[in-house]
GROMACS .gro file of C-alpha atoms in nm:
model
  354
    1MET     CA    1   0.000   0.000   0.000
    2ILE     CA    2   0.286   0.237   0.086
    3GLU     CA    3   0.470   0.163  -0.239
    4LYS     CA    4   0.150   0.215  -0.438
    5THR     CA    5   0.086   0.550  -0.270
    6SER     CA    6   0.446   0.656  -0.330
    7TYR     CA    7   0.415   0.564  -0.698
    8ILE     CA    8   0.098   0.771  -0.734
    9ASP     CA    9   0.266   1.065  -0.556
   10ARG     CA   10   0.558   1.053  -0.800
   11ILE     CA   11   0.317   1.067  -1.093
   12ILE     CA   12   0.133   1.364  -0.944
   13GLN     CA   13   0.458   1.547  -0.874
   14ASN     CA   14   0.578   1.496  -1.233
   15ARG     CA   15   0.413   1.788  -1.413
   16VAL     CA   16   0.461   1.655  -1.766
   17VAL     CA   17   0.319   1.312  -1.686
   18SER     CA   18   0.026   1.445  -1.482
   19HIS     CA   19  -0.071   1.694  -1.755
   20PHE     CA   20  -0.044   1.425  -2.022
   21ILE     CA   21  -0.272   1.197  -1.818
   22PHE     CA   22  -0.521   1.484  -1.772
   23TRP     CA   23  -0.554   1.549  -2.145
   24ILE     CA   24  -0.571   1.179  -2.231
   25MET     CA   25  -0.846   1.124  -1.974
   26PHE     CA   26  -1.040   1.422  -2.102
   27PHE     CA   27  -1.003   1.292  -2.460
   28ILE     CA   28  -1.144   0.953  -2.357
   29ILE     CA   29  -1.434   1.105  -2.163
   30PHE     CA   30  -1.512   1.356  -2.441
   31SER     CA   31  -1.501   1.085  -2.708
   32ILE     CA   32  -1.734   0.856  -2.513
   33LEU     CA   33  -1.987   1.132  -2.453
   34ALA     CA   34  -1.967   1.250  -2.814
   35VAL     CA   35  -2.015   0.898  -2.950
   36LEU     CA   36  -2.317   0.848  -2.725
   37ASN     CA   37  -2.458   1.173  -2.860
   38SER     CA   38  -2.379   1.139  -3.233
   39GLY     CA   39  -2.294   0.772  -3.274
   40ASN     CA   40  -2.000   0.862  -3.500
   41LEU     CA   41  -1.654   0.782  -3.354
   42LYS     CA   42  -1.459   0.942  -3.639
   43GLU     CA   43  -1.652   1.266  -3.614
   44SER     CA   44  -1.605   1.271  -3.236
   45ILE     CA   45  -1.228   1.224  -3.253
   46LEU     CA   46  -1.185   1.485  -3.527
   47SER     CA   47  -1.396   1.736  -3.336
   48TYR     CA   48  -1.188   1.681  -3.023
   49LEU     CA   49  -0.860   1.725  -3.212
   50ALA     CA   50  -0.995   2.041  -3.372
   51PHE     CA   51  -1.078   2.197  -3.035
   52LEU     CA   52  -0.760   2.075  -2.865
   53PRO     CA   53  -0.525   2.363  -2.970
   54SER     CA   54  -0.762   2.632  -2.844
   55GLN     CA   55  -0.826   2.438  -2.521
   56LEU     CA   56  -0.452   2.395  -2.459
   57MET     CA   57  -0.375   2.763  -2.521
   58ALA     CA   58  -0.675   2.889  -2.320
   59GLY     CA   59  -0.610   2.646  -2.033
   60TYR     CA   60  -0.244   2.721  -1.975
   61PHE     CA   61  -0.292   3.093  -2.036
   62LEU     CA   62  -0.566   3.114  -1.773
   63VAL     CA   63  -0.415   2.876  -1.516
   64TYR     CA   64  -0.050   2.986  -1.532
   65TYR     CA   65  -0.077   3.354  -1.626
   66GLN     CA   66  -0.415   3.520  -1.587
   67VAL     CA   67  -0.507   3.374  -1.247
   68PRO     CA   68  -0.168   3.388  -1.067
   69LYS     CA   69  -0.031   3.704  -1.232
   70LEU     CA   70  -0.349   3.910  -1.252
   71LEU     CA   71  -0.641   3.777  -1.046
   72LEU     CA   72  -0.445   3.669  -0.736
   73LYS     CA   73  -0.247   3.994  -0.744
   74LYS     CA   74  -0.576   4.187  -0.735
   75LYS     CA   75  -0.542   4.333  -1.082
   76TYR     CA   76  -0.911   4.278  -1.135
   77ALA     CA   77  -0.970   4.522  -1.421
   78LEU     CA   78  -0.674   4.393  -1.617
   79PHE     CA   79  -0.783   4.035  -1.550
   80GLY     CA   80  -1.137   4.106  -1.670
   81ILE     CA   81  -1.019   4.268  -1.993
   82SER     CA   82  -0.760   3.995  -2.050
   83PHE     CA   83  -1.013   3.717  -1.987
   84LEU     CA   84  -1.278   3.859  -2.223
   85LEU     CA   85  -1.020   3.917  -2.494
   86SER     CA   86  -0.874   3.567  -2.457
   87VAL     CA   87  -1.221   3.411  -2.466
   88TYR     CA   88  -1.289   3.591  -2.793
   89ILE     CA   89  -0.953   3.493  -2.949
   90PHE     CA   90  -0.957   3.128  -2.843
   91SER     CA   91  -1.319   3.089  -2.953
   92ILE     CA   92  -1.215   3.216  -3.298
   93VAL     CA   93  -0.929   2.964  -3.303
   94ALA     CA   94  -1.168   2.685  -3.210
   95ARG     CA   95  -1.417   2.785  -3.479
   96LEU     CA   96  -1.149   2.808  -3.751
   97SER     CA   97  -1.000   2.473  -3.649
   98SER     CA   98  -1.342   2.316  -3.666
   99ILE     CA   99  -1.446   2.446  -4.008
  100TYR     CA  100  -1.107   2.403  -4.177
  101PHE     CA  101  -0.978   2.087  -4.010
  102ALA     CA  102  -1.258   1.869  -3.878
  103GLU     CA  103  -1.575   1.948  -4.074
  104PRO     CA  104  -1.435   1.878  -4.426
  105PHE     CA  105  -1.391   1.510  -4.324
  106PHE     CA  106  -1.752   1.444  -4.227
  107ARG     CA  107  -1.959   1.721  -4.391
  108GLU     CA  108  -2.027   1.788  -4.759
  109ASP     CA  109  -2.144   2.104  -4.934
  110PHE     CA  110  -2.107   2.334  -4.635
  111TYR     CA  111  -1.998   2.696  -4.636
  112GLN     CA  112  -1.660   2.776  -4.486
  113GLU     CA  113  -1.664   3.122  -4.331
  114SER     CA  114  -1.361   3.345  -4.365
  115LEU     CA  115  -1.165   3.474  -4.068
  116LEU     CA  116  -1.338   3.811  -4.096
  117GLU     CA  117  -1.684   3.651  -4.099
  118VAL     CA  118  -1.599   3.444  -3.790
  119MET     CA  119  -1.470   3.753  -3.609
  120LYS     CA  120  -1.788   3.949  -3.689
  121ASP     CA  121  -2.012   3.704  -3.505
  122PRO     CA  122  -1.903   3.720  -3.137
  123LEU     CA  123  -2.248   3.620  -3.009
  124TYR     CA  124  -2.235   3.287  -3.194
  125LEU     CA  125  -1.882   3.230  -3.072
  126ALA     CA  126  -1.989   3.297  -2.711
  127ILE     CA  127  -2.292   3.068  -2.728
  128VAL     CA  128  -2.135   2.775  -2.916
  129TYR     CA  129  -1.758   2.782  -2.880
  130PHE     CA  130  -1.697   2.945  -2.542
  131PRO     CA  131  -1.859   2.653  -2.348
  132THR     CA  132  -1.685   2.394  -2.568
  133VAL     CA  133  -1.342   2.545  -2.511
  134TYR     CA  134  -1.370   2.663  -2.154
  135VAL     CA  135  -1.545   2.368  -1.993
  136VAL     CA  136  -1.213   2.182  -1.996
  137VAL     CA  137  -1.025   2.501  -1.905
  138PHE     CA  138  -1.232   2.555  -1.592
  139LEU     CA  139  -1.196   2.186  -1.504
  140MET     CA  140  -0.820   2.223  -1.536
  141LEU     CA  141  -0.829   2.532  -1.313
  142ILE     CA  142  -1.030   2.351  -1.045
  143ILE     CA  143  -0.789   2.057  -1.044
  144LYS     CA  144  -0.493   2.296  -1.023
  145VAL     CA  145  -0.645   2.483  -0.726
  146VAL     CA  146  -0.724   2.158  -0.543
  147LYS     CA  147  -0.375   2.022  -0.614
  148ASP     CA  148  -0.211   2.343  -0.487
  149ARG     CA  149  -0.417   2.339  -0.168
  150PHE     CA  150  -0.331   1.974  -0.112
  151GLU     CA  151   0.041   2.045  -0.160
  152GLU     CA  152   0.025   2.345   0.074
  153LYS     CA  153  -0.142   2.132   0.340
  154HIS     CA  154   0.114   1.855   0.285
  155GLN     CA  155   0.404   2.099   0.316
  156PHE     CA  156   0.250   2.250   0.630
  157GLU     CA  157   0.217   1.904   0.785
  158ILE     CA  158   0.582   1.830   0.700
  159LEU     CA  159   0.694   2.157   0.858
  160GLN     CA  160   0.485   2.089   1.168
  161LYS     CA  161   0.631   1.740   1.197
  162GLU     CA  162   0.985   1.870   1.155
  163LYS     CA  163   0.916   2.138   1.416
  164ALA     CA  164   0.781   1.877   1.659
  165ASN     CA  165   1.082   1.649   1.598
  166THR     CA  166   1.321   1.939   1.656
  167GLU     CA  167   1.143   2.028   1.978
  168LEU     CA  168   1.150   1.665   2.093
  169LYS     CA  169   1.525   1.646   2.031
  170PHE     CA  170   1.570   1.963   2.234
  171LEU     CA  171   1.358   1.828   2.518
  172LYS     CA  172   1.549   1.498   2.519
  173ALA     CA  173   1.874   1.694   2.521
  174GLN     CA  174   1.747   1.855   2.840
  175THR     CA  175   1.622   1.530   2.991
  176ASN     CA  176   1.951   1.340   2.971
  177PRO     CA  177   2.169   1.605   3.141
  178HIS     CA  178   1.892   1.656   3.399
  179PHE     CA  179   1.895   1.286   3.486
  180LEU     CA  180   2.276   1.272   3.476
  181PHE     CA  181   2.303   1.572   3.707
  182ASN     CA  182   2.077   1.408   3.967
  183THR     CA  183   2.252   1.072   3.950
  184LEU     CA  184   2.600   1.223   3.972
  185ASN     CA  185   2.485   1.410   4.282
  186ASN     CA  186   2.386   1.076   4.432
  187LEU     CA  187   2.719   0.923   4.335
  188TYR     CA  188   2.903   1.221   4.482
  189SER     CA  189   2.726   1.168   4.812
  190LEU     CA  190   2.840   0.804   4.820
  191THR     CA  191   3.200   0.891   4.738
  192LEU     CA  192   3.207   1.151   5.013
  193ALA     CA  193   3.095   0.882   5.256
  194LYS     CA  194   3.358   0.645   5.105
  195SER     CA  195   3.079   0.394   5.050
  196ASP     CA  196   3.157   0.053   4.903
  197LYS     CA  197   2.841   0.092   4.697
  198ALA     CA  198   2.997   0.357   4.472
  199PRO     CA  199   3.144   0.109   4.216
  200GLU     CA  200   2.805  -0.063   4.180
  201VAL     CA  201   2.639   0.276   4.121
  202VAL     CA  202   2.897   0.355   3.852
  203LEU     CA  203   2.824   0.023   3.679
  204LYS     CA  204   2.447   0.081   3.688
  205LEU     CA  205   2.496   0.436   3.568
  206SER     CA  206   2.710   0.311   3.280
  207ASP     CA  207   2.433   0.075   3.169
  208MET     CA  208   2.176   0.353   3.186
  209LEU     CA  209   2.386   0.599   2.993
  210ASP     CA  210   2.452   0.338   2.725
  211TYR     CA  211   2.078   0.297   2.686
  212MET     CA  212   2.003   0.669   2.690
  213LEU     CA  213   2.281   0.771   2.452
  214TYR     CA  214   2.273   0.490   2.198
  215GLN     CA  215   1.936   0.315   2.219
  216CYS     CA  216   1.702   0.611   2.260
  217ASN     CA  217   1.771   0.770   1.923
  218GLU     CA  218   1.472   0.593   1.767
  219PRO     CA  219   1.121   0.743   1.805
  220THR     CA  220   1.011   0.442   2.008
  221VAL     CA  221   1.168   0.161   2.211
  222SER     CA  222   1.028  -0.162   2.349
  223ILE     CA  223   0.848  -0.126   2.682
  224ILE     CA  224   1.076  -0.385   2.842
  225LYS     CA  225   1.373  -0.152   2.785
  226GLU     CA  226   1.199   0.125   2.976
  227ILE     CA  227   1.116  -0.118   3.257
  228GLU     CA  228   1.484  -0.218   3.277
  229LEU     CA  229   1.584   0.150   3.284
  230ILE     CA  230   1.343   0.215   3.571
  231GLN     CA  231   1.474  -0.088   3.761
  232ASN     CA  232   1.836   0.026   3.720
  233TYR     CA  233   1.745   0.371   3.843
  234LEU     CA  234   1.565   0.224   4.144
  235ASP     CA  235   1.868   0.006   4.219
  236ILE     CA  236   2.094   0.312   4.216
  237GLU     CA  237   1.865   0.507   4.447
  238SER     CA  238   1.820   0.206   4.676
  239LEU     CA  239   2.198   0.175   4.710
  240ARG     CA  240   2.211   0.538   4.809
  241TYR     CA  241   1.924   0.545   5.059
  242ASN     CA  242   1.960   0.187   5.181
  243LYS     CA  243   1.673   0.115   5.422
  244THR     CA  244   1.582   0.477   5.485
  245LEU     CA  245   1.344   0.469   5.190
  246ASN     CA  246   1.065   0.219   5.119
  247VAL     CA  247   1.038   0.161   4.742
  248ASN     CA  248   0.792  -0.078   4.580
  249PHE     CA  249   0.787  -0.135   4.203
  250LYS     CA  250   0.523  -0.360   4.046
  251HIS     CA  251   0.490  -0.417   3.674
  252SER     CA  252   0.296  -0.645   3.445
  253CYS     CA  253   0.302  -0.638   3.068
  254ASN     CA  254   0.126  -0.876   2.832
  255ASN     CA  255   0.340  -0.762   2.539
  256ILE     CA  256   0.703  -0.683   2.615
  257ASP     CA  257   0.762  -0.586   2.252
  258ALA     CA  258   0.510  -0.302   2.265
  259LYS     CA  259   0.667   0.030   2.167
  260ILE     CA  260   0.678   0.348   2.373
  261ALA     CA  261   0.852   0.682   2.336
  262PRO     CA  262   1.179   0.663   2.531
  263LEU     CA  263   1.233   0.841   2.863
  264VAL     CA  264   0.873   0.949   2.923
  265LEU     CA  265   0.826   0.753   3.247
  266LEU     CA  266   1.152   0.801   3.436
  267PRO     CA  267   1.108   1.175   3.513
  268PHE     CA  268   0.800   1.099   3.726
  269ILE     CA  269   1.008   0.858   3.934
  270GLU     CA  270   1.292   1.108   3.959
  271ASN     CA  271   1.042   1.362   4.088
  272ALA     CA  272   0.914   1.115   4.348
  273PHE     CA  273   1.265   1.051   4.485
  274LYS     CA  274   1.350   1.417   4.477
  275HIS     CA  275   1.059   1.520   4.696
  276SER     CA  276   0.982   1.219   4.914
  277ALA     CA  277   1.335   1.170   5.042
  278LYS     CA  278   1.339   1.516   5.201
  279GLY     CA  279   1.193   1.618   5.531
  280THR     CA  280   1.147   1.445   5.864
  281LYS     CA  281   0.917   1.153   5.777
  282ALA     CA  282   1.062   0.838   5.938
  283THR     CA  283   1.046   0.611   5.630
  284PRO     CA  284   0.946   0.784   5.308
  285ILE     CA  285   0.743   0.568   5.071
  286ILE     CA  286   0.749   0.545   4.692
  287GLU     CA  287   0.505   0.314   4.514
  288ILE     CA  288   0.534   0.255   4.139
  289GLU     CA  289   0.292   0.051   3.932
  290LEU     CA  290   0.311  -0.019   3.560
  291ASN     CA  291   0.047  -0.223   3.379
  292MET     CA  292  -0.003  -0.272   3.009
  293THR     CA  293  -0.292  -0.455   2.843
  294ASN     CA  294  -0.382  -0.445   2.475
  295ASN     CA  295  -0.145  -0.153   2.408
  296LYS     CA  296  -0.302   0.052   2.687
  297LEU     CA  297  -0.041   0.158   2.939
  298ARG     CA  298  -0.129   0.258   3.294
  299PHE     CA  299   0.154   0.407   3.498
  300LYS     CA  300   0.112   0.520   3.859
  301VAL     CA  301   0.363   0.679   4.094
  302ARG     CA  302   0.287   0.769   4.456
  303ASN     CA  303   0.534   0.926   4.694
  304SER     CA  304   0.486   1.031   5.051
  305LYS     CA  305   0.536   1.396   5.125
  306PRO     CA  306   0.779   1.517   5.392
  307THR     CA  307   0.635   1.661   5.708
  308THR     CA  308   0.854   1.968   5.659
  309VAL     CA  309   0.891   2.128   5.321
  310ASN     CA  310   1.180   2.334   5.196
  311ILE     CA  311   0.993   2.622   5.031
  312SER     CA  312   1.304   2.740   4.849
  313ARG     CA  313   1.349   2.421   4.652
  314SER     CA  314   1.364   2.455   4.277
  315LYS     CA  315   1.085   2.316   4.064
  316GLY     CA  316   1.342   2.202   3.808
  317ILE     CA  317   1.278   2.129   3.443
  318GLY     CA  318   1.169   1.766   3.469
  319MET     CA  319   0.790   1.782   3.504
  320GLU     CA  320   0.723   2.060   3.253
  321ASN     CA  321   0.963   1.893   3.011
  322ILE     CA  322   0.788   1.556   3.029
  323LYS     CA  323   0.442   1.710   2.995
  324ARG     CA  324   0.554   1.871   2.671
  325GLN     CA  325   0.707   1.547   2.546
  326LEU     CA  326   0.384   1.360   2.615
  327GLU     CA  327   0.189   1.624   2.425
  328LEU     CA  328   0.419   1.589   2.125
  329HIS     CA  329   0.435   1.210   2.131
  330TYR     CA  330   0.081   1.122   2.234
  331LYS     CA  331  -0.144   1.415   2.159
  332ASN     CA  332  -0.506   1.311   2.224
  333ASN     CA  333  -0.378   0.963   2.318
  334HIS     CA  334  -0.274   1.018   2.676
  335ASP     CA  335  -0.422   1.129   3.006
  336LEU     CA  336  -0.208   1.265   3.288
  337VAL     CA  337  -0.361   1.319   3.633
  338ILE     CA  338  -0.157   1.475   3.915
  339ASP     CA  339  -0.295   1.485   4.268
  340ASP     CA  340  -0.096   1.697   4.511
  341GLY     CA  341  -0.251   1.575   4.837
  342HIS     CA  342  -0.169   1.653   5.196
  343ASP     CA  343   0.037   1.341   5.270
  344TYR     CA  344   0.098   1.197   4.922
  345PHE     CA  345   0.182   1.315   4.573
  346ASP     CA  346   0.010   1.093   4.313
  347VAL     CA  347   0.069   1.072   3.938
  348GLU     CA  348  -0.136   0.856   3.706
  349LEU     CA  349  -0.050   0.837   3.336
  350ASN     CA  350  -0.258   0.648   3.081
  351ILE     CA  351  -0.128   0.611   2.725
  352VAL     CA  352  -0.272   0.443   2.421
  353LEU     CA  353   0.043   0.311   2.256
  354LYS     CA  354   0.055   0.308   1.877
   0.00000   0.00000   0.00000
């Protein structure tokens, strides 16, 4: 289906081929209608060929000069004069082609008017030859307008997509340093304490950075990769906080090959650690739940809130960043609910994965 669509697009984009197809199709349709009307195939074909030069000249003159150069530039008077004059001239051409080229082959004993006689009868030209010539011209104009609007819309969609991709790359460029900054702070704390856990944190961090730098360049990754990333992050934080933090991570997924935009879940967990591990609460709690059924992802994060709050703490870039990424990745296909309660901070994210 994709190859077929691409082939059709190439034909449409090729001006010579598309115009050739237009005139061939019109010839076939005109011939069929004419034969049904007169019953004479030879007469129909000759009549079409006789009108073809005037139709070609009138069509391309109107579509590629009069409309874009005069009408669309608001030169209405000049367009009106030019259009009336061209109608008169091309109707004369059509009449002369008919009486000197086509009619001698299927009519006998008929009078052939001179050029001057044809020019002196504008009313007859307007009634008989204007519709014959300009019906195909107006059809050509309509097709051209529709094609131009379609191309403009297509180009606009491409620009919007490129803009969204550029913005996503920028947001991801923010996300990675943001995560790295937080993790290095944790590692720094362990090294200051001369903890034996520091080498294990470095190893976990190495695995995470490998994933983030080299495996997250694609628009989507498998859900199992994101689960592994979350688990590595939890392991690092658990090594840092030891038993001073109660972390519970549950996940179930009926399709581990399902695809998700990378790094859209981790910032919520980062936020939970950032704010639950502060204050005077005896054992802060973080509960994480990830469920996926039939490409519908449900992700919940709950963290307890400290009994004392540092009002000067920075909001950071994480939450606003991830909200924007979700909007770009899953517009109209996600639902994010944040409940900032008295004792707990709850986040629930539902995504319909593509």
